[in-house]
CSV table of C-alpha atoms in Angstrom, one decimal:
chain,number,residue,atom,x,y,z
A,335,MET,CA,129.2,113.3,71.2
A,336,PRO,CA,126.5,112.1,74.3
A,337,THR,CA,123.7,109.6,73.7
A,338,GLU,CA,120.5,111.4,73.6
A,339,CYS,CA,118.2,109.6,75.8
A,340,ASN,CA,114.6,109.8,77.2
A,341,PRO,CA,114.7,110.3,81.2
A,342,LYS,CA,110.9,108.6,81.6
A,343,LEU,CA,112.1,105.7,79.5
A,344,PHE,CA,112.7,102.8,81.7
A,345,GLU,CA,115.3,100.1,79.8
A,346,PHE,CA,115.1,96.6,80.9
A,347,ALA,CA,116.8,93.7,79.7
A,348,PRO,CA,116.1,92.8,76.0
A,349,VAL,CA,114.2,89.8,75.5
A,350,GLU,CA,114.6,87.8,72.1
A,351,GLY,CA,117.0,90.6,70.4
A,352,ARG,CA,113.9,93.2,71.2
A,353,GLN,CA,114.6,96.3,73.7
A,354,VAL,CA,112.2,96.5,76.7
A,355,VAL,CA,111.6,99.6,77.6
A,356,ALA,CA,108.8,101.0,80.2
A,357,ALA,CA,107.1,104.3,80.9
A,358,PHE,CA,104.0,105.9,82.7
A,359,ASP,CA,102.4,107.5,79.4
A,360,GLY,CA,100.0,104.6,79.2
A,361,GLY,CA,97.2,107.4,79.6
A,362,ALA,CA,94.0,106.8,82.1
A,363,ILE,CA,94.7,103.3,83.7
A,364,THR,CA,93.3,102.3,87.2
A,365,SER,CA,94.3,99.0,88.8
A,366,ASP,CA,91.0,98.9,90.3
A,367,ALA,CA,88.5,97.8,87.3
A,368,GLY,CA,86.5,95.0,89.3
A,369,ALA,CA,85.5,97.6,91.5
A,370,LEU,CA,82.9,97.7,89.0
A,371,LEU,CA,81.6,95.0,90.7
A,372,LEU,CA,80.8,96.5,94.0
A,373,GLY,CA,79.0,99.5,92.3
A,374,LYS,CA,76.7,97.2,90.9
A,375,THR,CA,76.5,95.3,94.1
A,376,ASP,CA,76.0,98.4,95.8
A,377,ARG,CA,72.9,99.1,93.5
A,378,ALA,CA,71.1,95.8,94.5
A,379,ILE,CA,71.2,96.2,98.2
A,380,ARG,CA,71.2,100.2,98.6
A,381,LEU,CA,74.2,100.0,100.8
A,382,THR,CA,76.6,103.2,100.8
A,383,GLU,CA,73.2,105.4,99.9
A,384,ARG,CA,71.6,103.5,103.2
A,385,PHE,CA,74.3,104.6,105.1
A,386,ALA,CA,74.5,108.1,103.5
A,387,SER,CA,71.1,108.7,105.2
A,388,CYS,CA,72.3,107.7,108.5
A,389,PHE,CA,74.3,111.2,108.0
A,390,ASN,CA,72.5,114.7,108.7
A,391,ASP,CA,74.6,117.1,106.7
A,392,THR,CA,73.6,120.7,107.5
A,393,ARG,CA,76.3,122.5,104.9
A,394,VAL,CA,74.6,125.1,102.5
A,395,SER,CA,74.3,123.0,99.6
A,396,GLU,CA,75.6,125.1,97.3
A,397,LEU,CA,78.6,125.6,98.6
A,398,VAL,CA,78.8,121.7,98.6
A,399,GLU,CA,81.1,120.1,96.4
A,400,HIS,CA,81.3,116.4,97.4
A,401,SER,CA,78.0,115.2,98.7
A,402,VAL,CA,77.8,112.6,101.5
A,403,GLY,CA,76.8,109.9,99.6
A,404,THR,CA,79.9,110.7,97.2
A,405,MET,CA,82.2,110.4,100.4
A,406,VAL,CA,80.5,107.6,102.3
A,407,MET,CA,81.0,105.2,98.6
A,408,GLN,CA,84.7,106.6,98.3
A,409,ARG,CA,85.3,105.5,102.1
A,410,VAL,CA,83.8,102.1,101.4
A,411,VAL,CA,84.9,100.7,98.4
A,412,GLY,CA,87.9,102.6,98.8
A,413,ILE,CA,88.1,99.6,102.0
A,414,ALA,CA,87.1,97.0,100.2
A,415,LEU,CA,89.5,97.4,97.4
A,416,GLY,CA,92.7,97.7,100.3
A,417,TYR,CA,93.0,101.2,100.9
A,418,GLU,CA,93.0,101.2,105.0
A,419,ASP,CA,94.5,104.9,105.2
A,420,LEU,CA,92.7,108.1,104.5
A,421,ASN,CA,95.7,109.3,102.7
A,422,ASP,CA,95.2,107.2,100.0
A,423,HIS,CA,92.6,109.1,99.1
A,424,ALA,CA,94.6,111.9,98.0
A,425,GLU,CA,95.6,109.6,94.7
A,426,LEU,CA,92.1,108.5,94.8
A,427,GLN,CA,90.6,111.7,94.3
A,428,HIS,CA,91.2,111.5,90.5
A,429,ASP,CA,90.8,107.4,90.1
A,430,PRO,CA,88.5,107.0,87.0
A,431,VAL,CA,86.6,104.1,88.2
A,432,LEU,CA,85.8,105.4,92.0
A,433,ALA,CA,84.5,108.4,89.3
A,434,VAL,CA,82.6,106.6,87.6
A,435,LEU,CA,80.5,104.7,90.7
A,436,ALA,CA,80.2,108.3,92.1
A,437,GLY,CA,78.8,109.3,89.0
A,438,LYS,CA,80.7,112.8,88.9
A,439,LEU,CA,83.7,112.5,86.1
A,440,GLU,CA,84.5,116.3,86.3
A,441,ALA,CA,84.5,119.0,90.1
A,442,ARG,CA,82.5,121.7,89.7
A,443,ARG,CA,85.0,124.2,90.8
A,444,ASN,CA,87.9,124.6,89.0
A,445,GLU,CA,90.4,123.8,92.1
A,446,CYS,CA,88.9,120.7,93.0
A,447,ALA,CA,89.2,117.2,92.0
A,448,PRO,CA,85.9,115.0,91.0
A,449,LEU,CA,86.2,113.3,94.5
A,450,ALA,CA,87.1,113.9,98.4
A,451,GLY,CA,90.4,114.2,99.4
A,452,LYS,CA,92.0,113.1,102.5
A,453,SER,CA,90.9,116.2,104.6
A,454,THR,CA,87.6,116.1,103.7
A,455,LEU,CA,86.9,112.5,104.4
A,456,ASN,CA,88.7,113.0,107.5
A,457,ARG,CA,86.0,115.7,108.6
A,458,LEU,CA,83.2,112.7,107.8
A,459,GLU,CA,85.2,110.0,110.3
A,460,LEU,CA,85.0,113.2,112.9
A,461,SER,CA,81.8,114.0,112.6
A,462,ARG,CA,79.6,113.8,115.8
A,463,PRO,CA,76.1,112.8,116.9
A,464,GLU,CA,75.3,116.6,117.1
A,465,PRO,CA,76.0,119.3,114.2
A,466,THR,CA,78.6,122.1,115.0
A,467,ARG,CA,79.5,125.3,113.9
A,468,TYR,CA,83.0,122.9,112.6
A,469,HIS,CA,81.4,120.0,112.1
A,470,LYS,CA,78.8,120.4,110.0
A,471,VAL,CA,77.7,116.6,109.7
A,472,SER,CA,76.6,114.1,112.0
A,473,HIS,CA,75.7,110.6,111.9
A,474,ASP,CA,72.7,108.9,114.1
A,475,ALA,CA,74.5,105.9,115.5
A,476,VAL,CA,71.4,103.7,116.1
A,477,MET,CA,70.2,103.9,112.7
A,478,ILE,CA,74.1,102.8,111.5
A,479,GLU,CA,73.6,100.0,113.7
A,480,THR,CA,69.9,99.4,112.6
A,481,LEU,CA,71.2,99.3,108.9
A,482,PHE,CA,73.4,96.2,109.8
A,483,VAL,CA,70.1,93.9,111.0
A,484,ASP,CA,67.6,95.3,108.2
A,485,LEU,CA,70.4,94.3,105.5
A,486,PHE,CA,71.1,90.9,107.2
A,487,LEU,CA,66.9,90.5,107.1
A,488,GLU,CA,66.9,91.2,103.4
A,489,ALA,CA,69.3,88.7,102.2
A,490,HIS,CA,67.0,85.9,103.6
A,491,ARG,CA,63.9,85.7,101.3
A,492,HIS,CA,62.3,83.4,103.3
A,493,ALA,CA,62.6,83.6,107.5
A,494,PRO,CA,64.6,80.9,108.4
A,495,GLU,CA,63.4,78.6,111.3
A,496,GLN,CA,66.3,79.1,113.5
A,497,VAL,CA,69.3,81.3,113.5
A,498,ILE,CA,72.4,81.0,115.6
A,499,LEU,CA,73.9,84.4,116.7
A,500,ASP,CA,77.6,84.1,117.4
A,501,LEU,CA,79.2,86.2,119.7
A,502,ASP,CA,82.9,87.1,120.6
A,503,ALA,CA,85.1,89.9,121.7
A,504,THR,CA,88.5,90.5,120.5
A,505,ASP,CA,91.7,92.9,120.9
A,506,ASP,CA,92.2,96.0,118.6
A,507,PRO,CA,95.9,97.0,119.8
A,508,LEU,CA,96.8,100.6,120.1
A,509,HIS,CA,99.8,102.6,119.4
A,510,GLY,CA,98.9,105.9,120.1
A,511,ASP,CA,97.2,107.8,123.5
A,512,GLN,CA,93.5,107.5,121.6
A,513,GLU,CA,90.6,108.1,124.0
A,514,GLY,CA,89.8,104.6,126.4
A,515,ARG,CA,93.3,103.3,125.8
A,516,PHE,CA,93.9,100.9,128.6
A,517,PHE,CA,96.0,97.6,129.1
A,518,HIS,CA,94.8,94.3,128.7
A,519,GLY,CA,96.5,91.6,131.0
A,520,TYR,CA,95.1,88.7,128.7
A,521,TYR,CA,96.2,90.2,125.0
A,522,ASP,CA,99.5,91.7,126.8
A,523,CYS,CA,99.1,95.0,125.0
A,524,TYR,CA,96.7,98.4,125.1
A,525,CYS,CA,93.6,97.7,123.5
A,526,TYR,CA,90.4,98.1,122.3
A,527,LEU,CA,87.6,95.5,122.8
A,528,PRO,CA,85.2,95.4,120.1
A,529,LEU,CA,82.3,93.0,120.2
A,530,TYR,CA,81.4,91.4,117.3
A,531,ILE,CA,78.3,89.8,116.4
A,532,PHE,CA,77.9,87.7,113.2
A,533,CYS,CA,75.3,85.0,111.8
A,534,GLY,CA,77.1,82.8,109.8
A,535,ARG,CA,78.7,85.3,106.9
A,536,HIS,CA,76.9,87.8,108.3
A,537,LEU,CA,77.9,90.7,110.5
A,538,LEU,CA,74.8,92.0,112.9
A,539,VAL,CA,76.7,94.4,115.5
A,540,ALA,CA,80.5,95.7,115.9
A,541,LYS,CA,80.4,97.6,118.8
A,542,LEU,CA,83.8,99.4,119.9
A,543,ARG,CA,84.4,99.1,123.6
A,544,ARG,CA,87.2,99.9,126.2
A,545,SER,CA,88.8,97.2,127.3
A,546,ASN,CA,88.9,97.8,130.8
A,547,ILE,CA,85.6,95.1,131.0
A,548,ASP,CA,84.2,91.9,131.9
A,549,GLY,CA,84.3,90.7,128.0
A,550,SER,CA,80.8,90.4,128.1
A,551,ALA,CA,79.7,93.7,129.0
A,552,GLY,CA,77.3,95.4,126.8
A,553,ALA,CA,76.5,92.0,125.5
A,554,ILE,CA,72.6,91.9,126.8
A,555,GLU,CA,71.8,95.4,125.6
A,556,GLU,CA,73.5,94.4,121.9
A,557,VAL,CA,72.1,91.4,121.9
A,558,ALA,CA,68.6,92.8,123.1
A,559,ARG,CA,68.6,94.9,120.2
A,560,THR,CA,69.1,92.7,117.5
A,561,VAL,CA,66.6,89.7,118.7
A,562,ALA,CA,63.6,92.7,118.6
A,563,ARG,CA,64.7,93.4,115.0
A,564,LEU,CA,64.9,90.1,113.8
A,565,ARG,CA,61.6,88.9,115.5
A,566,ARG,CA,59.8,92.2,114.2
A,567,ARG,CA,60.1,90.5,110.5
A,568,TRP,CA,60.4,87.0,111.8
A,569,PRO,CA,58.1,86.4,114.5
A,570,ARG,CA,58.4,82.8,115.1
A,571,VAL,CA,62.0,82.6,114.6
A,572,ARG,CA,64.1,80.4,116.8
A,573,ILE,CA,67.2,82.3,117.8
A,574,LEU,CA,70.6,80.6,119.6
A,575,LEU,CA,72.9,82.7,121.1
A,576,ARG,CA,76.4,81.2,120.7
A,577,GLY,CA,79.6,82.0,122.8
A,578,ASP,CA,82.5,81.4,124.5
A,579,SER,CA,83.1,81.2,128.5
A,580,GLY,CA,83.9,85.0,128.7
A,581,PHE,CA,79.6,85.0,127.9
A,582,ALA,CA,78.5,82.0,130.4
A,583,ARG,CA,77.1,85.0,132.7
A,584,GLU,CA,74.2,84.9,135.1
A,585,THR,CA,72.6,88.2,133.8
A,586,LEU,CA,73.0,87.3,130.0
A,587,MET,CA,71.6,83.4,130.9
A,588,ALA,CA,69.1,84.5,132.5
A,589,TRP,CA,67.7,87.6,129.8
A,590,CYS,CA,68.0,84.5,127.5
A,591,GLU,CA,65.4,82.4,129.7
A,592,ALA,CA,63.5,85.5,130.3
A,593,ASN,CA,63.0,86.2,126.3
A,594,ARG,CA,62.4,82.7,125.0
A,595,VAL,CA,65.8,82.8,123.3
A,596,ASP,CA,68.2,79.4,123.5
A,597,PHE,CA,72.1,79.8,124.2
A,598,LEU,CA,74.8,77.8,124.2
A,599,PHE,CA,77.8,79.0,126.2
A,600,GLY,CA,81.8,77.6,126.7
A,601,MET,CA,82.4,77.5,130.7
A,602,ALA,CA,85.6,77.8,132.5
A,603,ARG,CA,86.6,74.6,133.9
A,604,ASN,CA,87.0,74.6,138.2
A,605,GLU,CA,87.4,71.4,140.2
A,606,ARG,CA,83.5,70.8,141.0
A,607,LEU,CA,83.0,70.6,137.2
A,608,GLU,CA,86.5,68.4,136.6
A,609,ALA,CA,85.2,66.1,139.7
A,610,ALA,CA,81.7,65.7,137.7
A,611,ILE,CA,83.7,63.7,134.6
A,612,LYS,CA,86.7,62.0,136.8
A,613,ASP,CA,85.0,58.9,135.4
A,614,GLU,CA,85.2,59.8,132.1
A,615,LEU,CA,88.3,60.8,131.8
A,616,MET,CA,89.5,57.5,133.6
A,617,MET,CA,87.8,55.5,130.4
A,618,ALA,CA,89.4,58.4,127.8
A,619,ALA,CA,92.8,57.4,129.6
A,620,ALA,CA,92.4,53.9,129.1
A,621,GLU,CA,91.4,54.2,125.5
A,622,SER,CA,94.2,56.4,125.0
A,623,ILE,CA,96.9,54.2,126.2
A,624,ARG,CA,95.4,51.4,124.4
A,625,THR,CA,94.9,52.6,121.4
A,626,GLY,CA,97.3,55.0,121.2
A,627,LYS,CA,95.5,58.0,120.0
A,628,SER,CA,93.6,60.7,121.4
A,629,ALA,CA,90.3,60.0,123.2
A,630,ARG,CA,87.1,61.7,124.2
A,631,ARG,CA,83.5,60.5,126.4
A,632,PHE,CA,80.9,63.2,127.5
A,633,LYS,CA,78.3,63.3,130.0
A,634,ASP,CA,75.3,65.4,130.2
A,635,PHE,CA,74.8,66.4,134.0
A,636,THR,CA,73.0,69.4,135.5
A,637,TYR,CA,74.8,71.9,137.9
A,638,SER,CA,74.7,75.5,139.5
A,639,THR,CA,77.6,77.3,141.0
A,640,LEU,CA,77.8,77.9,144.7
A,641,ASP,CA,76.3,81.1,144.6
A,642,SER,CA,76.5,83.2,141.4
A,643,TRP,CA,73.7,81.3,139.2
A,644,SER,CA,69.8,81.7,139.9
A,645,ARG,CA,69.1,78.2,138.9
A,646,SER,CA,70.5,74.8,138.2
A,647,ARG,CA,71.3,74.4,133.9
A,648,ARG,CA,72.5,71.6,131.7
A,649,VAL,CA,76.3,71.3,131.4
A,650,VAL,CA,77.9,69.0,128.7
A,651,GLY,CA,81.6,67.8,129.9
A,652,LYS,CA,83.5,66.6,127.6
A,653,ALA,CA,86.7,64.3,128.8
A,654,GLU,CA,89.3,64.4,126.5
A,655,VAL,CA,92.9,62.4,126.7
A,656,THR,CA,95.4,64.2,123.9
A,657,GLY,CA,98.8,62.6,124.1
A,658,GLY,CA,98.9,61.7,127.5
A,659,ASP,CA,96.7,64.5,129.2
A,660,ALA,CA,93.6,65.6,130.2
A,661,ASN,CA,91.5,68.2,128.5
A,662,PRO,CA,88.4,68.6,130.0
A,663,ARG,CA,86.0,71.2,128.3
A,664,PHE,CA,82.7,72.0,129.6
A,665,VAL,CA,79.7,74.3,127.9
A,666,VAL,CA,76.3,75.3,129.5
A,667,THR,CA,73.3,75.4,127.5
A,668,SER,CA,69.6,75.5,127.6
A,669,LEU,CA,68.9,73.0,125.0
A,670,LYS,CA,67.6,69.9,126.2
A,671,PRO,CA,69.1,66.4,126.1
A,672,VAL,CA,65.6,65.8,123.6
A,673,GLU,CA,66.7,68.5,121.3
A,674,VAL,CA,70.2,67.2,120.8
A,675,ALA,CA,72.6,64.4,122.4
A,676,GLY,CA,75.6,65.9,124.9
A,677,GLN,CA,78.4,64.7,121.8
A,678,HIS,CA,76.6,66.8,119.0
A,679,LEU,CA,75.7,69.5,121.1
A,680,TYR,CA,79.7,70.2,121.8
A,681,GLU,CA,81.1,68.6,118.7
A,682,ASN,CA,78.5,70.0,115.7
A,683,ILE,CA,77.2,72.5,117.3
A,684,TYR,CA,79.3,74.7,119.9
A,685,CYS,CA,82.9,73.9,118.1
A,686,ALA,CA,81.3,75.5,114.5
A,687,ARG,CA,81.1,78.7,116.5
A,688,GLY,CA,85.3,78.7,116.0
A,689,ASP,CA,84.1,79.7,112.3
A,690,MET,CA,83.4,82.8,113.3
A,691,GLU,CA,86.9,83.9,114.0
A,692,ASN,CA,87.6,83.3,110.5
A,693,ARG,CA,85.1,85.8,109.9
A,694,ILE,CA,86.5,88.7,112.3
A,695,LYS,CA,90.4,88.0,111.3
A,696,GLU,CA,88.6,88.9,107.9
A,697,CYS,CA,87.3,92.1,109.1
A,698,GLN,CA,90.5,93.1,111.0
A,699,LEU,CA,93.3,92.0,108.2
A,700,ASP,CA,91.4,92.2,104.9
A,701,LEU,CA,89.1,94.9,105.5
A,702,PHE,CA,91.4,96.6,108.5
A,703,ALA,CA,88.5,97.2,111.0
A,704,ASP,CA,92.0,97.4,113.5
A,705,ARG,CA,92.9,101.2,112.2
A,706,THR,CA,91.4,103.0,114.9
A,707,SER,CA,94.1,105.8,115.3
A,708,THR,CA,91.9,108.7,115.7
A,709,ALA,CA,92.0,110.4,118.9
A,710,THR,CA,88.3,109.8,120.0
A,711,MET,CA,86.1,106.8,120.7
A,712,ARG,CA,83.6,108.0,118.4
A,713,ALA,CA,85.3,108.6,115.5
A,714,ASN,CA,87.3,105.3,116.2
A,715,GLN,CA,83.7,103.6,116.5
A,716,LEU,CA,82.7,105.2,112.9
A,717,ARG,CA,85.9,104.0,111.5
A,718,LEU,CA,85.1,100.7,112.4
A,719,TRP,CA,81.7,101.3,111.0
A,720,PHE,CA,83.2,101.9,107.6
A,721,ALA,CA,84.9,99.1,107.3
A,722,SER,CA,82.3,96.6,108.7
A,723,MET,CA,80.0,98.1,105.7
A,724,ALA,CA,82.9,97.7,103.5
A,725,TYR,CA,83.1,93.5,104.8
A,726,VAL,CA,79.1,93.7,104.3
A,727,LEU,CA,79.3,95.2,100.6
A,728,LEU,CA,82.1,92.2,99.7
A,729,CYS,CA,80.1,89.7,101.7
A,730,ALA,CA,76.8,91.2,98.9
A,731,LEU,CA,79.1,90.3,96.1
A,732,ARG,CA,80.3,87.0,97.2
A,733,ARG,CA,76.4,85.8,97.9
A,734,ILE,CA,74.8,87.2,94.7
A,735,GLY,CA,77.5,87.2,92.2
A,736,LEU,CA,79.8,85.0,92.8
A,737,ALA,CA,77.5,81.5,94.5
A,738,TYR,CA,78.4,78.4,92.9
A,739,THR,CA,81.8,79.7,91.7
A,740,GLN,CA,84.7,79.2,92.9
A,741,PHE,CA,85.0,82.3,94.6
A,742,ALA,CA,81.8,80.7,96.3
A,743,GLU,CA,83.3,80.5,99.9
A,744,ALA,CA,86.5,82.6,99.2
A,745,THR,CA,87.7,85.3,102.0
A,746,CYS,CA,87.0,89.1,101.4
A,747,GLY,CA,91.3,89.5,100.3
A,748,THR,CA,90.9,86.3,97.6
A,749,ILE,CA,87.6,88.4,96.1
A,750,ARG,CA,89.5,91.5,96.0
A,751,LEU,CA,93.2,90.5,94.6
A,752,LYS,CA,91.4,87.9,91.8
A,753,LEU,CA,88.3,90.2,90.7
A,754,LEU,CA,88.8,93.4,91.7
A,755,LYS,CA,92.3,94.7,91.3
A,756,LEU,CA,92.2,94.0,87.9
A,757,GLY,CA,94.4,96.4,85.3
A,758,ALA,CA,92.3,98.4,82.6
A,759,LEU,CA,92.2,101.4,80.2
A,760,VAL,CA,89.5,104.0,80.6
A,761,ARG,CA,88.4,105.6,78.0
A,762,ILE,CA,86.6,108.3,77.8
A,763,SER,CA,84.7,109.9,74.7
A,764,VAL,CA,81.5,111.9,74.5
A,765,ARG,CA,78.9,109.1,74.1
A,766,ARG,CA,80.2,106.3,76.7
A,767,ILE,CA,82.8,105.2,78.8
A,768,LYS,CA,84.7,101.8,78.4
A,769,LEU,CA,87.1,100.1,80.5
A,770,ALA,CA,89.4,97.6,78.2
A,771,MET,CA,90.4,95.0,80.8
A,772,ALA,CA,93.4,92.7,80.3
A,773,SER,CA,92.8,90.1,77.6
A,774,ALA,CA,95.1,87.4,79.7
A,775,CYS,CA,92.6,87.9,82.5
A,776,PRO,CA,92.1,84.2,84.6
A,777,TYR,CA,88.9,85.1,85.9
A,778,GLN,CA,86.9,86.3,83.4
A,779,HIS,CA,83.9,83.9,83.4
A,780,GLU,CA,83.8,84.6,87.4
A,781,PHE,CA,83.6,88.1,86.5
A,782,SER,CA,81.2,88.3,83.6
A,783,LEU,CA,78.9,85.4,85.6
A,784,ALA,CA,78.8,88.1,88.2
A,785,HIS,CA,77.8,90.8,86.0
A,786,ALA,CA,75.3,88.6,84.8
A,787,ARG,CA,73.9,87.8,88.6
A,788,LEU,CA,74.2,91.5,89.8
A,789,ARG,CA,72.4,92.6,86.8
A,790,ASN,CA,69.5,90.4,87.4
A,791,ALA,CA,68.9,91.4,91.0
A,792,VAL,CA,69.6,95.1,90.6
A,793,ALA,CA,66.5,94.6,88.0
């Protein structure tokens, strides 16, 4: 007689004489219970609501099942939770936690899910500056760009004395035939060359660009727009622009000098610059031989190019010898020697810009800002903004809810893994919706603290 078995029951090795079985019969269970903290953060800073207001919806309201606000929330929170692809929303449209965040547990139509699917969200990402017959949702790029700066301003209770704006360009590799696709020799691939501007952990600009341009192309326009917005709120704030040698261009430095913006840029070395610190390199080499360790000297001097600069500027040279090899480096700045000495300027102010590269890695690796696989640059720019908004949302959670905890300096990926990806059983009754999270969760204290702080922020 054949043994009866349940094909939906999975058996595993027994433990202490007990059978170990598993089945997909737990009911409404989510793996993203921590997304409730994202919803609380969103209510505190009103990110998705304001982001959605940057879109214009010309659809017939009576026929609309999924509002722009719901779709924007789905996309931003979905990216924050690690769902990088629109195809993921084929299953997420039935997710109980996202439905709670959207305030919509059931669809109005029988054939629809409570949340938007991949095709509906794709139409949102393909929206244009002006609505058309087949694209009835459009977006205002200027409003979106302004929102990033406004969210940064609102993160400060008081105007700081100085803000440091870090500029950087990075590669966004392309593997298809996207619009604006060019080969970049330095990165050795077909790519876009997005421009980022950060202030500490705060993201102010994420601009998608073709890669057949100079790394500083368009920087003046983005900096001018950002600086004007900052000074409208903080008229007395001092602004320092910081970047690598790709931004040490006459046009950008001249703009800074004409608009009361300080700058500190790296400089590509050349024979004239190396000759200016020849003596310092010899002294560093002698010290390195004597001590067997790396040695460095600094020299502060005035320098001008033969024909590209309009004036002489302050340059600080680092004469360093490491492992017997010379490693000279240079920076150009508008800061005066009486304000900051050359060694402090290089080691403590300029080198600190390296932290911005970690922020870009968070955007691209943790939040998939490099998933620019649609055909047009316009749609890819919108994808970049969605990923950037997810970054801003997670930064707000870290700043408001996780201050003074072990996650105060954690990356977006760590916060997602340890606080957002929580398993829970969802129980929906007439009077309440309860998410029963795992009793063994090791980060219950941080979750509770974040909830309390976010509740106070919303209040």
